[in-house]
Amino acid sequence: MPELSSPEDAAAINALRSAVMRLSRRIRHHRVDESLSPTEMSVLGTLFRCGPCTPSELARKEHVQPPSMTRIVALLESKGLVTLDPHPDDRRQKVVSQTEQAQGLLEEARDRRNAFLAELAETLDPGEWAALRAAAPVLEKLAHL
């Protein structure tokens, strides 16, 4: 693991943090359903990537407390975006699954946000685009640690 203690490393970390936060805010403006919070969309995205899971598993993956996830799941269920089914091995637990409506919403949101990012990427020169493409897997890794 690299030691990140030089002034250059500190400046790079600061620039990365600032750029990621600013870009994230810009991407969030391209929402499909204004009634869903970013957290609710994130939970739906986790269900899409990971498949059905218990509220406790979702809470761990989303880095929120279980009572908060219980409220989020209840809101998503009331909007018809998730279903709760009995756990196959533990009847005390439920399994959260996304609905077809949620899948459509996620696809539309992804398409809209990807189109926005593609517009931005078109302004890059070939070297910048190559560097960004190479960095994408690393950023993905950081996002899911």
Backbone as ProteinMPNN parsed JSONL, in Angstrom:
{"seq_chain_A": "MPELSSPEDAAAINALRSAVMRLSRRIRHHRVDESLSPTEMSVLGTLFRCGPCTPSELARKEHVQPPSMTRIVALLESKGLVTLDPHPDDRRQKVVSQTEQAQGLLEEARDRRNAFLAELAETLDPGEWAALRAAAPVLEKLAHL", "coords_chain_A": {"N_chain_A": [[0.847, -1.179, 0.0], [0.615, 2.194, -0.869], [2.336, 4.932, 0.671], [0.806, 7.855, 1.529], [1.845, 10.584, 2.022], [3.164, 12.8, 1.107], [3.356, 16.289, 0.114], [2.466, 16.558, -2.521], [0.876, 14.279, -2.85], [-1.122, 14.824, -0.966], [-2.26, 17.079, -2.139], [-3.222, 15.933, -4.493], [-5.136, 14.135, -3.485], [-6.911, 15.965, -2.338], [-7.735, 17.368, -4.658], [-8.942, 15.266, -6.086], [-11.06, 14.541, -4.345], [-12.554, 16.926, -4.342], [-13.214, 17.169, -7.097], [-14.676, 14.801, -7.576], [-16.857, 15.146, -5.863], [-18.031, 17.506, -6.909], [-18.648, 16.711, -9.552], [-20.398, 14.63, -8.971], [-22.553, 16.035, -7.82], [-23.413, 17.448, -10.089], [-24.22, 15.338, -11.748], [-26.338, 14.314, -10.254], [-28.319, 16.183, -10.738], [-29.559, 15.341, -12.992], [-31.925, 13.783, -12.724], [-34.478, 11.269, -12.876], [-36.834, 10.679, -11.5], [-38.132, 12.828, -9.4], [-39.275, 12.415, -6.947], [-37.902, 10.501, -5.597], [-35.321, 10.054, -3.263], [-31.72, 10.609, -3.306], [-30.607, 8.584, -1.725], [-32.579, 6.585, -1.768], [-32.516, 5.945, -4.494], [-29.921, 4.947, -4.577], [-30.16, 2.631, -3.018], [-31.87, 1.131, -4.654], [-30.129, 0.814, -6.806], [-28.151, -0.757, -5.598], [-29.605, -3.086, -5.1], [-30.029, -3.806, -7.742], [-27.381, -4.344, -8.61], [-26.511, -6.297, -6.744], [-28.558, -8.066, -6.321], [-31.48, -9.632, -4.736], [-31.719, -9.013, -1.213], [-31.477, -9.069, 2.402], [-32.897, -6.569, 4.618], [-30.93, -5.932, 6.531], [-28.527, -6.681, 5.267], [-28.625, -4.898, 3.131], [-28.414, -2.486, 4.56], [-25.775, -2.674, 5.525], [-24.357, -2.682, 3.087], [-25.015, -0.187, 2.106], [-24.044, 1.456, 4.006], [-25.546, 2.452, 6.188], [-27.583, 2.728, 9.166], [-29.437, -0.091, 10.43], [-32.198, 0.551, 11.322], [-32.686, 2.866, 9.798], [-32.533, 1.829, 7.205], [-34.727, 0.145, 7.258], [-36.815, 2.021, 7.244], [-36.343, 3.228, 4.731], [-36.725, 1.057, 2.984], [-39.422, 0.558, 3.499], [-40.559, 2.914, 2.454], [-39.841, 2.631, -0.262], [-41.226, 0.316, -0.847], [-43.86, 1.205, -0.523], [-44.038, 2.8, -2.735], [-44.097, 1.006, -4.738], [-41.707, -0.038, -5.687], [-40.075, -1.944, -4.574], [-40.305, -5.301, -3.315], [-41.198, -7.243, -0.455], [-40.36, -10.338, 0.679], [-40.767, -13.526, 2.344], [-37.859, -14.79, 3.991], [-35.989, -17.507, 2.685], [-34.688, -19.285, 4.429], [-34.891, -18.341, 7.022], [-37.529, -17.536, 8.729], [-38.013, -15.305, 10.258], [-36.914, -13.168, 9.02], [-36.952, -10.904, 6.187], [-36.756, -10.709, 2.61], [-35.594, -8.352, 0.373], [-36.55, -7.288, -2.785], [-36.18, -5.791, -6.0], [-38.707, -4.297, -8.081], [-40.176, -4.677, -11.417], [-40.884, -2.141, -12.201], [-39.038, -0.585, -10.781], [-36.685, -1.438, -12.023], [-37.033, -0.403, -14.606], [-37.065, 2.336, -14.026], [-34.455, 2.674, -13.026], [-32.958, 2.029, -15.322], [-33.739, 4.108, -17.049], [-32.795, 6.324, -15.593], [-30.062, 5.758, -15.546], [-29.485, 5.834, -18.298], [-30.008, 8.554, -18.851], [-28.134, 9.875, -17.222], [-25.765, 8.765, -18.158], [-25.777, 9.787, -20.755], [-25.414, 12.502, -20.215], [-22.814, 12.431, -19.08], [-21.43, 11.449, -21.303], [-21.655, 13.607, -23.037], [-20.031, 15.452, -21.676], [-17.595, 14.05, -21.804], [-17.025, 14.173, -24.489], [-15.809, 16.597, -24.774], [-13.222, 16.26, -24.044], [-9.73, 15.807, -24.802], [-8.04, 13.247, -26.774], [-6.008, 12.045, -25.165], [-6.772, 12.783, -22.537], [-9.252, 11.497, -22.435], [-8.424, 8.815, -22.634], [-6.979, 8.59, -20.235], [-9.042, 8.965, -18.386], [-10.719, 6.782, -18.984], [-8.982, 4.733, -18.207], [-8.842, 5.257, -15.495], [-11.4, 4.705, -14.568], [-12.031, 1.969, -13.604], [-10.57, 1.996, -11.217], [-11.706, 4.087, -9.759], [-14.242, 2.99, -9.503], [-13.635, 0.821, -7.842], [-12.824, 2.202, -5.501], [-15.265, 3.388, -4.865], [-16.759, 1.273, -3.938], [-15.557, 0.238, -1.698]], "CA_chain_A": [[0.0, 0.0, 0.0], [1.474, 3.381, -0.933], [2.282, 5.942, 1.739], [0.309, 9.089, 0.924], [2.161, 11.642, 2.985], [3.855, 13.94, 0.491], [2.468, 17.406, -0.235], [1.857, 16.286, -3.825], [-0.195, 13.311, -2.62], [-2.206, 15.532, -0.273], [-2.918, 17.934, -3.134], [-3.963, 15.055, -5.409], [-6.311, 13.649, -2.74], [-7.833, 17.098, -2.239], [-8.294, 17.616, -5.99], [-9.823, 14.144, -6.405], [-12.263, 14.693, -3.53], [-13.314, 18.065, -4.838], [-13.738, 16.876, -8.428], [-15.698, 13.758, -7.471], [-18.052, 15.741, -5.24], [-18.64, 18.453, -7.855], [-19.227, 15.934, -10.642], [-21.547, 13.91, -8.406], [-23.674, 16.995, -7.722], [-23.903, 17.726, -11.444], [-24.917, 14.143, -12.221], [-27.606, 14.201, -9.515], [-29.312, 17.088, -11.319], [-30.178, 14.656, -14.123], [-32.774, 12.764, -12.107], [-35.666, 10.848, -13.614], [-37.98, 10.755, -10.601], [-37.796, 13.793, -8.338], [-39.842, 11.998, -5.667], [-36.976, 9.575, -4.942], [-34.1, 10.664, -2.742], [-30.503, 9.928, -3.76], [-30.43, 7.358, -0.942], [-33.504, 5.582, -2.298], [-31.96, 5.506, -5.781], [-28.737, 4.15, -4.285], [-30.63, 1.316, -2.563], [-32.327, 0.421, -5.848], [-28.925, 0.449, -7.549], [-27.514, -1.875, -4.896], [-30.414, -4.273, -5.394], [-29.763, -4.158, -9.143], [-26.04, -4.933, -8.703], [-26.273, -7.425, -5.841], [-29.703, -8.965, -6.253], [-32.279, -9.547, -3.512], [-31.025, -9.196, 0.06], [-32.23, -8.678, 3.587], [-32.661, -5.17, 4.994], [-29.644, -5.818, 7.241], [-27.469, -6.713, 4.252], [-28.697, -3.611, 2.421], [-27.884, -1.448, 5.455], [-24.307, -2.796, 5.505], [-23.846, -2.288, 1.772], [-25.267, 1.241, 1.915], [-23.392, 2.155, 5.112], [-26.536, 3.128, 7.026], [-28.04, 1.926, 10.289], [-30.603, -0.922, 10.08], [-33.506, 1.223, 11.407], [-32.816, 3.768, 8.645], [-32.822, 1.01, 6.022], [-36.111, -0.314, 7.386], [-37.665, 3.125, 6.771], [-36.128, 3.397, 3.295], [-37.381, -0.071, 2.321], [-40.87, 0.773, 3.608], [-40.91, 3.945, 1.471], [-39.728, 2.054, -1.598], [-42.331, -0.639, -1.001], [-45.098, 1.975, -0.693], [-43.996, 3.362, -4.09], [-44.146, -0.096, -5.685], [-40.381, -0.238, -6.276], [-39.495, -3.17, -4.015], [-41.214, -6.219, -2.625], [-40.639, -7.951, 0.69], [-40.795, -11.733, 0.695], [-40.16, -14.28, 3.447], [-36.523, -15.354, 3.773], [-36.173, -18.95, 2.501], [-34.107, -20.079, 5.51], [-35.158, -17.744, 8.335], [-38.856, -16.926, 8.616], [-38.053, -14.026, 10.987], [-36.365, -12.131, 8.15], [-37.549, -10.666, 4.876], [-35.821, -10.468, 1.513], [-36.011, -7.203, -0.427], [-36.277, -7.428, -4.226], [-36.716, -4.672, -6.774], [-39.774, -4.64, -9.019], [-39.917, -4.289, -12.803], [-40.988, -0.673, -12.242], [-37.742, -0.065, -10.318], [-35.692, -1.717, -13.061], [-37.242, 0.582, -15.668], [-36.644, 3.63, -13.505], [-32.989, 2.665, -12.985], [-32.447, 2.078, -16.692], [-33.954, 5.456, -17.565], [-31.87, 7.214, -14.88], [-28.706, 5.442, -16.021], [-29.362, 6.354, -19.663], [-29.96, 10.016, -18.812], [-26.866, 10.289, -16.626], [-24.699, 8.383, -19.091], [-25.793, 10.748, -21.867], [-24.794, 13.722, -19.706], [-21.368, 12.198, -18.986], [-20.897, 11.321, -22.66], [-21.509, 14.985, -23.537], [-18.828, 16.013, -21.053], [-16.42, 13.327, -22.293], [-16.741, 14.621, -25.859], [-14.986, 17.81, -24.727], [-11.858, 15.877, -23.672], [-8.851, 15.397, -25.901], [-7.854, 11.786, -26.729], [-5.189, 11.649, -24.015], [-7.603, 12.909, -21.325], [-10.261, 10.433, -22.467], [-7.725, 7.562, -22.323], [-6.676, 8.601, -18.799], [-10.303, 8.791, -17.664], [-11.128, 5.38, -19.17], [-8.097, 3.902, -17.381], [-9.134, 5.513, -14.082], [-12.756, 4.275, -14.213], [-12.071, 0.805, -12.704], [-10.011, 2.359, -9.912], [-12.755, 4.859, -9.093], [-15.289, 2.01, -9.158], [-13.133, 0.089, -6.675], [-12.91, 3.099, -4.342], [-16.676, 3.628, -4.548], [-17.379, 0.105, -3.324], [-14.794, -0.248, -0.535]], "C_chain_A": [[0.889, 1.239, 0.0], [1.268, 4.294, 0.268], [1.896, 7.261, 1.094], [0.575, 10.274, 1.848], [2.852, 12.854, 2.367], [2.861, 15.069, 0.224], [1.769, 17.194, -1.578], [0.701, 15.302, -3.695], [-1.387, 13.98, -1.939], [-2.973, 16.42, -1.245], [-3.749, 17.093, -4.102], [-5.228, 14.521, -4.744], [-7.351, 14.763, -2.651], [-8.513, 17.38, -3.587], [-9.272, 16.512, -6.39], [-11.141, 14.262, -5.641], [-13.151, 15.796, -4.081], [-13.96, 17.766, -6.19], [-14.861, 15.839, -8.375], [-16.982, 14.327, -6.879], [-18.775, 16.674, -6.21], [-19.324, 17.715, -9.002], [-20.465, 15.162, -10.162], [-22.762, 14.82, -8.285], [-24.269, 17.277, -9.095], [-24.697, 16.541, -11.999], [-26.277, 14.017, -11.538], [-28.695, 15.109, -10.069], [-30.058, 16.445, -12.489], [-31.004, 13.475, -13.617], [-33.983, 12.478, -12.982], [-36.909, 11.059, -12.758], [-37.599, 11.637, -9.416], [-38.337, 13.372, -6.974], [-38.924, 11.029, -4.921], [-35.728, 10.319, -4.49], [-32.883, 9.962, -3.347], [-30.263, 8.616, -3.003], [-31.341, 6.252, -1.46], [-33.003, 5.048, -3.642], [-30.734, 4.615, -5.565], [-29.127, 2.74, -3.843], [-31.116, 0.504, -3.759], [-31.143, -0.035, -6.696], [-28.199, -0.729, -6.914], [-28.279, -3.167, -5.147], [-30.188, -4.741, -6.832], [-28.426, -4.887, -9.259], [-25.917, -6.246, -7.943], [-27.401, -8.445, -5.803], [-30.429, -8.836, -4.923], [-31.423, -9.763, -2.268], [-31.911, -8.743, 1.21], [-32.001, -7.19, 3.859], [-31.332, -4.969, 5.724], [-28.473, -5.817, 6.268], [-27.445, -5.396, 3.475], [-28.097, -2.492, 3.266], [-26.359, -1.483, 5.464], [-23.744, -2.292, 4.181], [-23.993, -0.792, 1.521], [-24.654, 2.099, 3.024], [-24.383, 3.029, 5.893], [-26.947, 2.184, 8.148], [-29.276, 1.117, 9.879], [-31.961, -0.227, 10.246], [-33.743, 2.201, 10.247], [-33.176, 2.978, 7.398], [-34.248, 0.487, 6.078], [-37.07, 0.756, 6.887], [-37.553, 3.31, 5.259], [-36.852, 2.294, 2.523], [-38.9, 0.1, 2.363], [-41.335, 1.832, 2.609], [-40.877, 3.388, 0.049], [-40.853, 1.058, -1.866], [-43.643, 0.107, -1.245], [-45.188, 2.601, -2.09], [-44.012, 2.27, -5.165], [-42.811, -0.432, -6.326], [-39.648, -1.451, -5.724], [-40.613, -4.033, -3.44], [-40.456, -6.849, -1.474], [-41.23, -9.353, 0.698], [-40.15, -12.439, 1.877], [-38.779, -14.823, 3.045], [-36.669, -16.867, 3.644], [-35.67, -19.806, 3.667], [-34.459, -19.576, 6.902], [-36.465, -16.959, 8.256], [-38.971, -15.609, 9.385], [-37.594, -12.866, 10.112], [-37.163, -12.018, 6.852], [-36.427, -10.475, 3.865], [-36.416, -9.359, 0.658], [-35.595, -7.449, -1.876], [-36.834, -6.208, -4.932], [-37.782, -5.178, -7.736], [-39.361, -4.269, -10.438], [-39.983, -2.77, -12.956], [-39.662, -0.045, -11.822], [-36.666, -0.283, -11.374], [-35.812, -0.706, -14.206], [-36.766, 1.959, -15.264], [-35.122, 3.735, -13.482], [-32.392, 2.761, -14.385], [-32.592, 3.481, -17.276], [-32.984, 6.447, -16.917], [-30.445, 7.004, -15.374], [-28.49, 6.01, -17.42], [-29.21, 7.873, -19.665], [-28.612, 10.501, -18.278], [-25.679, 9.923, -17.514], [-24.625, 9.35, -20.264], [-25.134, 12.059, -21.44], [-23.273, 13.553, -19.632], [-20.727, 12.059, -20.36], [-20.702, 12.7, -23.29], [-20.247, 15.625, -22.971], [-17.575, 15.372, -21.628], [-16.044, 13.762, -23.707], [-15.877, 15.881, -25.882], [-13.527, 17.504, -24.389], [-11.03, 15.579, -24.911], [-8.583, 13.889, -25.746], [-7.024, 11.305, -25.532], [-5.973, 11.717, -22.707], [-8.64, 11.795, -21.268], [-9.627, 9.085, -22.121], [-7.419, 7.479, -20.826], [-7.944, 8.362, -17.982], [-10.802, 7.355, -17.793], [-10.279, 4.464, -18.293], [-8.409, 4.068, -15.894], [-10.483, 4.952, -13.647], [-12.781, 3.042, -13.316], [-11.541, 1.111, -11.3], [-11.048, 3.151, -9.107], [-13.903, 3.942, -8.661], [-14.887, 1.239, -7.913], [-13.258, 0.954, -5.42], [-14.367, 3.3, -3.905], [-17.305, 2.468, -3.784], [-16.556, -0.481, -2.179], [-15.573, -0.022, 0.732]], "O_chain_A": [[1.826, 1.321, 0.794], [0.166, 4.406, 0.804], [2.595, 7.737, 0.199], [-0.35, 10.884, 2.383], [3.095, 13.841, 3.062], [1.659, 14.827, 0.12], [0.62, 17.6, -1.756], [-0.332, 15.461, -4.346], [-2.534, 13.724, -2.303], [-4.199, 16.502, -1.179], [-4.848, 17.49, -4.487], [-6.282, 14.464, -5.377], [-8.539, 14.523, -2.865], [-9.723, 17.603, -3.643], [-10.319, 16.796, -6.97], [-12.215, 14.101, -6.221], [-14.354, 15.611, -4.26], [-15.132, 18.079, -6.399], [-15.878, 15.986, -9.053], [-18.075, 14.017, -7.352], [-20.001, 16.631, -6.315], [-20.446, 18.052, -9.381], [-21.459, 15.065, -10.882], [-23.877, 14.416, -8.612], [-25.489, 17.339, -9.246], [-25.727, 16.729, -12.645], [-27.261, 13.651, -12.181], [-29.879, 14.83, -9.886], [-31.086, 16.964, -12.925], [-30.805, 12.332, -14.027], [-34.447, 13.339, -13.729], [-37.923, 11.562, -13.243], [-36.834, 11.227, -8.542], [-37.911, 13.907, -5.95], [-39.141, 10.763, -3.739], [-35.154, 11.111, -5.237], [-33.001, 8.843, -3.847], [-29.771, 7.648, -3.582], [-30.916, 5.103, -1.577], [-33.059, 3.846, -3.897], [-30.537, 3.641, -6.291], [-28.494, 1.765, -4.248], [-30.809, -0.683, -3.867], [-31.151, -1.139, -7.241], [-27.69, -1.601, -7.618], [-27.68, -4.218, -5.378], [-30.161, -5.943, -7.099], [-28.335, -5.921, -9.922], [-25.299, -7.196, -8.425], [-27.222, -9.558, -5.309], [-30.045, -8.028, -4.077], [-30.514, -10.593, -2.268], [-32.953, -8.118, 1.01], [-31.021, -6.616, 3.384], [-30.682, -3.939, 5.548], [-27.532, -5.039, 6.428], [-26.378, -4.85, 3.195], [-27.359, -1.65, 2.755], [-25.716, -0.434, 5.415], [-22.759, -1.554, 4.164], [-23.187, -0.198, 0.805], [-24.737, 3.326, 2.981], [-24.098, 4.182, 6.214], [-26.688, 0.983, 8.084], [-30.077, 1.585, 9.07], [-32.82, -0.396, 9.381], [-34.87, 2.343, 9.773], [-34.027, 3.402, 6.617], [-34.912, 0.396, 5.045], [-38.034, 0.446, 6.187], [-38.56, 3.523, 4.583], [-37.515, 2.566, 1.523], [-39.586, -0.179, 1.38], [-42.383, 1.675, 1.983], [-41.781, 3.645, -0.746], [-41.367, 0.974, -2.981], [-44.447, -0.31, -2.079], [-46.282, 2.896, -2.571], [-43.949, 2.568, -6.358], [-42.775, -1.044, -7.394], [-38.699, -1.935, -6.341], [-41.704, -3.556, -3.127], [-39.232, -6.974, -1.511], [-42.448, -9.527, 0.72], [-39.105, -12.007, 2.364], [-38.57, -15.255, 1.911], [-37.408, -17.468, 4.424], [-36.156, -20.917, 3.877], [-34.334, -20.324, 7.872], [-36.484, -15.832, 7.762], [-39.933, -14.868, 9.184], [-37.858, -11.707, 10.43], [-37.93, -12.907, 6.483], [-35.301, -10.126, 4.219], [-37.582, -9.413, 0.268], [-34.442, -7.776, -2.158], [-37.848, -5.651, -4.511], [-37.763, -6.337, -8.152], [-38.33, -3.63, -10.646], [-39.235, -2.184, -13.738], [-39.211, 0.921, -12.438], [-35.828, 0.59, -11.596], [-34.804, -0.215, -14.713], [-36.143, 2.669, -16.054], [-34.561, 4.759, -13.871], [-31.428, 3.495, -14.604], [-31.674, 3.984, -17.923], [-32.418, 7.304, -17.596], [-29.71, 7.967, -15.593], [-27.445, 6.596, -17.703], [-28.38, 8.416, -20.394], [-28.023, 11.433, -18.825], [-24.71, 10.675, -17.61], [-23.534, 9.696, -20.717], [-24.384, 12.66, -22.21], [-22.529, 14.43, -20.07], [-19.598, 12.505, -20.563], [-19.716, 12.938, -23.987], [-19.486, 16.262, -23.698], [-16.597, 16.065, -21.911], [-14.871, 13.721, -24.078], [-15.275, 16.197, -26.909], [-12.683, 18.399, -24.443], [-11.558, 15.153, -25.938], [-8.87, 13.32, -24.692], [-7.322, 10.259, -24.955], [-5.862, 10.826, -21.866], [-8.888, 11.216, -20.21], [-10.225, 8.294, -21.392], [-7.579, 6.421, -20.217], [-7.915, 7.632, -16.991], [-11.26, 6.773, -16.811], [-10.8, 3.52, -17.7], [-8.258, 3.123, -15.119], [-10.691, 4.74, -12.452], [-13.507, 3.058, -12.322], [-12.015, 0.545, -10.315], [-11.237, 2.907, -7.915], [-14.464, 4.109, -7.578], [-15.71, 1.025, -7.023], [-13.746, 0.487, -4.391], [-14.657, 3.372, -2.711], [-18.281, 2.662, -3.059], [-16.835, -1.594, -1.735], [-15.101, -0.363, 1.817]]}, "name": "protein", "num_of_chains": 1, "seq": "MPELSSPEDAAAINALRSAVMRLSRRIRHHRVDESLSPTEMSVLGTLFRCGPCTPSELARKEHVQPPSMTRIVALLESKGLVTLDPHPDDRRQKVVSQTEQAQGLLEEARDRRNAFLAELAETLDPGEWAALRAAAPVLEKLAHL"}
